[in-house]
Amino acid sequence: MKFLKGKKKPLFSINNNQPIPSSKDLLKQVKDRNQQTQLYSSLQKNLEEFKKAIGNSTDVTIRPFRIGHARSMKAAVIFTDGLANETFINDFIMEPLMNDDQLKTTPYNLTEIKEQILTMANVEDLCDFDKLYTSVLSGDTVILFDGFNQGFVTDTKSWESRNVAEPQTQTVIRGPHEGFTETLRTNTALIRRKIRDQNLWLESRQIGTRTKTDIAIMYIKGVANDKVVEEIHRRLDQINIDGILESGYIEELIQDKTFTPFPTIFNSERPDTIAGGLLEGRVAIIVDGSPNVLLVPALFVQFLQTAEDYYHRTDFGLIRLLRYIALFISLLAPSLYIAITTFHQEMLQTSLLISIAAQREGIPFPAFIEALMMETTFEILREAGIRMPRAIGPAISIVGALVLGESAVAAGLVSPAMVIVVSITAISGFILPSFSMGIPIRILRFGLMALAASFGLFGIIVGLIAIVLHLCSLRSFGVPYMSPVAPMNLSDQKDTILRFPLWAMRSRPRLISQLDTVREQTPKPEPPKK
């Protein structure tokens, strides 16, 4: 085969046989365009540059007009339809500028316009195109003037948002029934309603080269550890991504660089839970567009606590202890059944052993395959119930579990004892307050089942030792993940597995808050005199 010789010609051409620019040329054009950041003095040039940058998008409104009674100066407002409040723009921007008597004389002074004419509460100076694009596409209104290379940005954000309602994933019987929404300012206001302290600081930034998502960091100055706050800022500064759509993006990008199934950042939809964490010295990270607020540092014991633990009269940790028992049942029940029925039958009572042996008579699969089939089936039903519409989701999960379980027993594929074990395991998993902690338990359950099928109880013990060692090696922003259990801190045991009365918990967690450690000065109540 002979190759064509000579100068290569472009495959396609546009007008006058000009080739289509390559990707490098396009990137160079975009880079050259982005280098022009300073506004022009000509209003027409500014509007042309803006239209070229946004591609003449139809949802962006550009309204030219003349200001003052003299009508000698051109101006324009730019806003995004659906993100900005047009009533505010008409009443507080355009009407004062077009009809105000103070604008009879020329030349106009922008400082005078900002301080005397515009009646909006928040008016900022604008000098570059980058801020122009971000402001307009964020819901603000930009005002540009002819003959000036600067303008104004006014806060006119107003879009449809969800009302404050009860959280769907963290419900309580006693306590506030309000949850975060997808609006950043609503979420920060819900927290400020709980903590009316001047030391509650809020720091904002934008992350995402394209989405420019607003991120807020809240902490109580003098209570939160300054090193933790600095570390959060450092990790956020290192994020270089095109978009942040949910707080899960931030959680994964700033967590400690360790391959672990366990969550090292706590998240909640409840303002009272986040406020309680702030009072303990933690730092909240709020992401615009997400109802889940992040809380760091996070501890293992924190995922087994609920806000309702502190609203009811103290039960000294009996309900919380029940959660720990359910955690071990959800993690170990199938593997213990496999190990005992396969390798350690002598641990069972004779009558119980005979009953289980009779049930397993005719079952064609070993206990491990039997448990694996049932657990996989239940996980499929769980996911189907979550993804299906709410009207039929619970019906599918309940009917599917009953029908499949009964049919599997009738068909001789699984034993009734295995159905009971899987059911107890599933119910115990639902007791865990945090959904993010339930995921690693579900994953590790299958690994322990495989160890139990291979080595019996010895394999389970080795697996538990590996899990404990892994948990003890984790850290969340410098704080040991298993504290205050490992390392042991006796003063913090009042709110770990047990829950002492509120008057007894006078100090904040030692490893989290190292500045203002005392949170209660109330003395212990004395018994009534006889």
XYZ file of C-alpha atoms in Angstrom:
530
model
C 0.000 0.000 0.000
C 1.307 3.409 -0.959
C 0.810 6.341 1.338
C -0.300 9.697 -0.016
C 2.537 12.147 -0.293
C 2.510 15.868 -0.184
C 1.154 18.494 2.137
C -1.835 17.385 4.190
C -5.080 19.249 3.627
C -7.671 19.843 6.291
C -10.617 17.460 6.223
C -13.137 20.297 6.544
C -13.034 23.997 5.758
C -15.216 27.030 6.500
C -15.482 30.036 4.154
C -12.451 30.855 2.070
C -11.113 27.336 2.640
C -10.102 28.160 6.226
C -9.619 25.001 8.325
C -11.531 24.426 11.535
C -9.328 25.498 14.452
C -7.787 22.707 16.448
C -8.498 22.094 20.119
C -5.255 23.848 21.077
C -6.299 26.924 19.100
C -9.721 26.927 20.763
C -8.135 26.652 24.202
C -5.809 29.530 23.321
C -8.768 31.676 22.255
C -10.585 30.912 25.495
C -7.438 31.694 27.492
C -6.955 34.999 25.656
C -10.565 35.916 26.290
C -10.261 35.099 29.991
C -7.212 37.335 30.267
C -9.467 40.325 29.656
C -10.876 40.761 33.155
C -11.050 44.533 33.549
C -14.276 46.242 32.528
C -14.250 48.685 29.588
C -15.245 52.313 29.916
C -17.702 51.815 27.061
C -21.048 50.328 28.042
C -21.528 48.923 24.549
C -18.220 47.029 24.698
C -19.058 45.611 28.106
C -22.441 44.359 26.923
C -20.961 42.851 23.747
C -18.260 41.060 25.723
C -20.849 39.744 28.174
C -23.143 38.484 25.402
C -20.233 36.791 23.685
C -19.166 35.062 26.911
C -22.600 33.661 27.797
C -23.507 32.744 24.221
C -26.588 35.004 24.069
C -28.394 32.846 26.639
C -32.097 33.697 26.601
C -32.574 33.446 30.378
C -30.194 36.379 30.989
C -31.931 39.752 30.765
C -30.077 42.914 29.707
C -32.093 46.118 30.146
C -30.469 49.336 28.826
C -31.890 52.642 30.074
C -30.915 56.244 30.789
C -30.586 57.606 34.282
C -31.874 60.823 35.843
C -34.215 63.460 34.425
C -31.521 64.719 32.067
C -31.338 61.306 30.354
C -27.784 62.070 29.310
C -26.085 58.969 30.687
C -26.605 55.414 29.534
C -26.760 52.489 31.933
C -27.880 48.873 31.924
C -28.967 46.240 34.427
C -28.133 42.575 33.906
C -29.815 39.726 35.785
C -30.822 36.111 35.316
C -34.519 35.389 34.957
C -35.663 32.960 37.652
C -32.761 33.689 40.005
C -33.328 37.406 40.647
C -36.361 39.190 42.066
C -37.672 41.451 39.289
C -39.866 43.391 41.726
C -36.805 44.455 43.698
C -35.023 45.414 40.481
C -37.928 47.581 39.277
C -38.697 49.249 42.620
C -35.263 49.691 44.197
C -32.863 49.983 41.234
C -34.441 51.153 37.989
C -37.080 53.499 39.376
C -34.680 55.467 41.646
C -32.073 55.729 38.879
C -34.514 56.803 36.157
C -36.725 59.199 38.108
C -34.681 60.562 40.995
C -34.501 64.371 41.170
C -30.974 64.288 42.553
C -29.630 63.182 39.162
C -30.361 66.423 37.301
C -26.784 67.623 37.093
C -23.911 66.091 35.192
C -21.353 64.606 35.329
C -22.743 61.887 37.566
C -20.799 60.613 40.532
C -20.959 56.832 41.087
C -20.247 57.256 44.778
C -23.227 59.586 45.079
C -25.393 57.078 43.214
C -24.317 54.275 45.519
C -24.751 56.198 48.760
C -27.870 58.274 48.021
C -29.868 56.791 45.160
C -29.727 53.003 45.368
C -31.933 51.817 48.212
C -30.779 48.181 48.246
C -29.193 46.981 51.482
C -26.207 45.278 49.857
C -24.375 47.169 47.080
C -20.810 46.229 46.118
C -18.367 47.662 43.586
C -17.697 45.768 40.356
C -14.512 46.181 38.330
C -13.870 42.928 36.398
C -15.689 40.482 34.149
C -15.066 37.471 36.390
C -17.132 38.977 39.168
C -19.675 40.129 36.598
C -20.296 36.590 35.316
C -20.390 35.040 38.776
C -22.729 37.677 40.195
C -25.262 37.522 37.368
C -25.349 33.727 37.294
C -25.696 33.618 41.090
C -28.898 35.654 41.147
C -27.444 39.116 41.769
C -28.146 42.158 39.596
C -25.298 44.065 37.943
C -25.546 47.771 37.080
C -23.147 49.119 34.423
C -22.662 52.765 33.418
C -21.388 54.248 30.189
C -18.102 56.115 30.597
C -17.028 54.202 33.714
C -14.951 51.033 33.919
C -16.766 49.954 37.038
C -20.295 49.162 38.146
C -22.344 47.879 41.065
C -23.572 44.466 42.222
C -26.791 44.320 44.251
C -28.126 41.319 46.101
C -31.460 40.384 44.488
C -31.358 36.601 44.910
C -34.822 35.110 44.928
C -35.509 31.629 43.628
C -37.926 28.842 44.409
C -36.770 26.804 47.381
C -38.116 24.103 49.652
C -39.679 25.194 52.909
C -38.255 24.157 56.255
C -39.770 20.767 57.069
C -39.110 17.748 59.245
C -36.052 15.714 58.201
C -36.959 12.455 56.499
C -33.903 10.487 57.613
C -33.463 11.640 61.233
C -36.843 11.779 62.906
C -37.396 12.188 66.645
C -40.366 11.867 68.982
C -39.336 14.716 71.268
C -37.338 17.606 69.912
C -37.410 20.183 67.090
C -39.109 19.041 63.894
C -37.223 21.319 61.533
C -34.503 20.366 59.098
C -32.052 22.011 56.766
C -33.022 22.951 53.210
C -31.054 23.398 49.997
C -30.583 27.154 50.570
C -27.355 28.206 52.261
C -28.704 31.317 53.994
C -31.682 29.429 55.371
C -29.356 26.834 56.886
C -27.066 29.401 58.489
C -30.115 31.210 59.903
C -31.419 27.975 61.450
C -28.106 27.527 63.246
C -27.996 31.158 64.397
C -31.445 30.737 65.907
C -29.964 28.047 68.146
C -26.706 29.821 69.064
C -27.027 33.587 69.559
C -23.403 34.195 70.374
C -21.180 36.852 68.863
C -18.367 34.307 68.830
C -20.223 32.141 66.319
C -18.167 33.031 63.258
C -19.066 32.326 59.634
C -16.530 32.298 56.820
C -17.568 31.885 53.185
C -15.869 30.898 49.965
C -16.673 29.513 46.522
C -15.440 26.150 45.260
C -15.814 24.785 41.740
C -14.395 26.410 38.652
C -17.727 26.118 36.845
C -20.417 25.741 39.513
C -18.806 28.254 41.922
C -20.702 26.695 44.794
C -20.956 28.747 47.978
C -19.398 27.061 51.017
C -19.808 28.342 54.594
C -17.665 27.369 57.572
C -19.190 27.947 61.014
C -17.498 27.567 64.387
C -17.485 29.159 67.822
C -14.346 31.211 68.248
C -12.655 30.355 71.519
C -14.309 26.923 71.715
C -13.240 25.276 68.439
C -9.607 24.282 68.057
C -7.827 26.833 65.870
C -5.611 24.119 64.362
C -8.688 22.215 63.165
C -10.080 25.379 61.570
C -6.770 26.051 59.821
C -6.637 22.453 58.586
C -10.147 22.745 57.154
C -9.191 25.906 55.269
C -6.030 24.252 53.979
C -7.901 21.222 52.644
C -10.605 23.358 51.079
C -7.968 25.509 49.376
C -6.466 22.383 47.786
C -9.734 21.436 46.057
C -9.509 22.027 42.313
C -12.618 20.636 40.664
C -15.058 21.926 38.093
C -18.208 21.407 40.143
C -19.593 20.802 43.637
C -23.200 19.591 43.515
C -23.653 18.222 47.049
C -21.886 18.157 50.395
C -20.796 14.576 49.639
C -18.274 16.026 47.166
C -16.671 18.103 49.924
C -16.811 15.203 52.366
C -14.865 12.927 50.047
C -12.348 15.572 48.995
C -11.341 16.783 52.471
C -11.518 13.571 54.511
C -8.313 12.070 55.842
C -6.478 10.223 53.073
C -7.162 6.710 54.294
C -8.835 3.863 52.437
C -11.593 3.006 54.857
C -15.278 2.139 54.606
C -15.993 4.055 57.818
C -17.105 7.694 57.574
C -14.665 10.129 59.171
C -16.922 13.171 58.666
C -20.326 13.398 60.323
C -23.338 14.776 58.460
C -26.830 15.685 59.626
C -30.041 17.307 58.429
C -30.937 18.553 61.922
C -29.976 22.099 63.029
C -30.050 21.071 66.708
C -27.533 18.288 66.069
C -25.160 20.679 64.290
C -25.633 23.304 67.027
C -24.808 20.691 69.660
C -21.635 19.795 67.765
C -20.616 23.449 67.549
C -21.067 23.825 71.301
C -18.712 20.874 71.790
C -16.001 22.574 69.727
C -16.617 21.064 66.315
C -16.710 22.908 62.982
C -19.673 22.865 60.576
C -19.298 22.984 56.797
C -22.438 24.083 54.933
C -22.723 23.600 51.166
C -25.243 25.538 49.107
C -27.689 23.166 47.442
C -27.400 20.410 50.056
C -29.571 19.813 53.159
C -26.798 17.742 54.753
C -24.361 19.801 56.840
C -20.924 18.350 57.592
C -19.443 18.305 61.093
C -15.775 17.717 61.928
C -13.949 16.218 63.736
C -16.093 13.065 63.818
C -15.787 10.169 66.267
C -17.033 6.597 65.995
C -19.291 6.940 69.048
C -20.875 10.032 67.517
C -22.573 7.947 64.808
C -24.445 5.954 67.469
C -25.842 9.014 69.242
C -29.047 10.885 68.466
C -30.321 14.341 69.405
C -33.169 12.699 71.293
C -30.690 11.234 73.788
C -30.426 14.683 75.384
C -34.094 15.684 75.254
C -35.547 12.844 77.292
C -34.805 12.370 80.948
C -31.535 10.476 81.313
C -31.790 6.702 81.212
C -28.038 6.346 81.933
C -27.394 5.011 78.447
C -29.726 2.020 78.334
C -31.173 2.959 74.920
C -27.717 3.840 73.632
C -26.391 0.505 74.903
C -29.170 -1.169 72.912
C -27.772 0.462 69.760
C -24.330 -1.007 70.422
C -25.898 -4.447 70.872
C -27.798 -4.005 67.604
C -24.538 -2.968 65.918
C -22.854 -6.229 66.914
C -25.914 -8.284 65.934
C -26.036 -6.636 62.509
C -22.322 -7.257 62.019
C -21.893 -10.755 63.491
C -25.213 -12.650 63.479
C -24.899 -14.374 60.047
C -21.197 -15.165 60.507
C -21.768 -16.638 63.984
C -24.573 -18.837 62.637
C -22.329 -20.057 59.815
C -19.384 -20.760 62.118
C -21.408 -22.612 64.764
C -23.466 -24.734 62.385
C -20.416 -25.590 60.239
C -17.503 -26.024 62.690
C -18.679 -25.709 66.289
C -21.859 -27.725 66.632
C -20.826 -28.725 70.183
C -21.619 -25.180 71.338
C -25.340 -25.764 70.767
C -27.723 -27.522 73.105
C -28.599 -31.007 71.927
C -32.281 -30.290 71.335
C -31.484 -27.089 69.441
C -28.810 -28.872 67.400
C -31.258 -31.610 66.442
C -33.895 -29.009 65.486
C -31.465 -27.088 63.249
C -30.167 -30.323 61.696
C -33.738 -31.384 60.907
C -34.453 -28.030 59.276
C -31.322 -28.252 57.169
C -32.094 -31.747 55.983
C -32.579 -31.576 52.258
C -31.021 -28.096 51.881
C -28.667 -28.409 48.855
C -26.354 -25.544 49.840
C -23.891 -25.103 52.701
C -24.661 -22.513 55.362
C -22.403 -19.883 53.780
C -24.083 -20.060 50.355
C -27.459 -20.087 52.072
C -26.655 -16.959 54.085
C -25.072 -15.277 51.057
C -28.221 -15.840 48.996
C -30.502 -14.474 51.700
C -28.340 -11.446 52.505
C -27.958 -10.548 48.823
C -31.704 -10.904 48.287
C -32.431 -8.654 51.239
C -29.960 -5.992 50.037
C -31.680 -6.023 46.635
C -35.071 -5.584 48.324
C -33.697 -2.760 50.457
C -32.388 -0.860 47.436
C -35.596 -1.521 45.493
C -37.668 -0.116 48.352
C -35.539 3.045 48.427
C -35.540 3.694 44.656
C -39.205 2.916 44.013
C -41.893 5.612 44.431
C -42.826 6.143 48.060
C -46.375 4.914 47.530
C -45.255 1.408 46.570
C -41.706 1.230 47.965
C -42.610 -0.094 51.459
C -45.104 -2.530 49.946
C -42.453 -3.995 47.668
C -39.927 -4.439 50.474
C -42.394 -5.992 52.939
C -44.245 -8.200 50.458
C -40.996 -9.181 48.742
C -39.389 -10.231 52.024
C -42.410 -12.235 53.165
C -43.138 -13.907 49.830
C -39.527 -14.685 48.922
C -38.674 -15.921 52.426
C -41.669 -18.193 52.660
C -41.235 -19.443 49.096
C -37.537 -20.153 49.647
C -38.309 -22.203 52.764
C -41.135 -24.081 51.001
C -38.873 -24.813 48.046
C -36.170 -26.234 50.306
C -33.535 -23.678 49.299
C -32.987 -22.184 52.759
C -33.834 -23.263 56.300
C -36.294 -21.403 58.558
C -33.483 -20.703 61.038
C -31.542 -18.835 58.360
C -34.587 -16.688 57.581
C -34.836 -15.780 61.272
C -31.131 -14.907 61.466
C -31.280 -12.685 58.370
C -34.442 -10.976 59.626
C -32.887 -10.171 63.016
C -29.785 -8.903 61.242
C -31.836 -6.602 59.011
C -33.931 -5.219 61.874
C -30.814 -4.568 63.952
C -29.303 -2.634 61.054
C -32.291 -0.291 60.968
C -31.662 0.772 64.584
C -28.400 2.531 63.675
C -29.124 6.301 63.689
C -26.620 7.136 60.930
C -27.143 5.770 57.430
C -23.487 6.419 56.565
C -22.385 4.127 59.417
C -24.781 1.383 58.291
C -23.038 1.054 54.909
C -19.633 -0.170 56.252
C -21.428 -2.575 58.606
C -23.256 -4.080 55.639
C -19.998 -4.395 53.692
C -17.975 -5.930 56.505
C -20.751 -8.414 57.245
C -20.022 -10.285 54.012
C -16.294 -10.385 54.773
C -16.910 -11.888 58.226
C -19.282 -14.422 56.678
C -16.488 -15.581 54.355
C -14.015 -15.815 57.273
C -16.550 -17.788 59.324
C -17.119 -20.228 56.454
C -13.359 -20.746 56.075
C -12.004 -20.771 59.651
C -15.003 -20.741 61.982
C -14.873 -18.655 65.150
C -11.121 -18.195 64.718
C -11.709 -16.397 61.443
C -14.342 -14.149 63.057
C -11.942 -13.249 65.880
C -9.166 -12.430 63.417
C -11.575 -10.289 61.401
C -12.721 -8.392 64.506
C -9.118 -7.764 65.555
C -8.347 -6.386 62.089
C -11.419 -4.115 62.234
C -10.495 -2.795 65.695
C -6.896 -2.147 64.647
C -8.111 -0.320 61.565
C -10.532 1.815 63.598
C -7.818 2.718 66.090
C -5.549 3.855 63.248
C -8.093 6.308 61.835
C -8.087 10.019 62.564
C -10.525 12.778 61.776
C -8.695 16.089 61.374
C -6.053 15.050 63.849
C -8.443 13.587 66.456
C -8.295 9.797 67.094
C -11.401 8.205 65.605
C -12.032 5.885 68.559
C -11.615 8.498 71.294
C -12.543 8.687 74.122
C -12.302 4.876 74.193
C -8.897 4.632 72.546
C -7.088 6.551 73.877
C -9.092 6.126 77.080
C -10.329 9.312 78.713
C -12.353 8.723 81.861
C -13.806 12.235 82.026
C -15.416 11.836 78.587
C -17.027 8.478 79.409
C -20.028 10.362 80.795
C -21.341 10.754 77.248
C -19.970 7.770 75.356
C -21.814 4.516 75.990
C -23.473 5.859 79.127
C -25.313 9.184 79.272
C -24.977 10.906 82.598
C -27.382 13.702 83.673
C -26.713 17.069 82.090
C -25.548 18.606 85.363
C -22.800 15.962 85.532
C -21.403 16.708 82.035
C -19.687 19.984 82.872
C -16.767 19.736 80.441
C -16.493 19.513 76.677
C -14.694 16.588 74.969
C -11.025 17.028 75.809
C -9.523 16.066 72.430
C -11.990 18.215 70.449
C -12.143 21.451 72.424
C -8.859 22.380 74.063
C -9.602 26.045 74.790
C -12.853 26.683 76.662
C -13.354 23.227 78.148
C -16.000 24.097 80.750
C -19.557 24.329 79.447
C -21.585 24.311 82.662
C -21.105 26.108 85.942
C -24.282 24.859 87.595
C -23.541 22.985 90.827
C -24.967 19.571 91.529
C -28.563 19.886 92.799
C -28.927 19.228 96.490
C -31.639 16.922 97.851
C -34.586 18.670 99.516
C -34.311 19.234 103.236
C -36.586 17.254 105.476
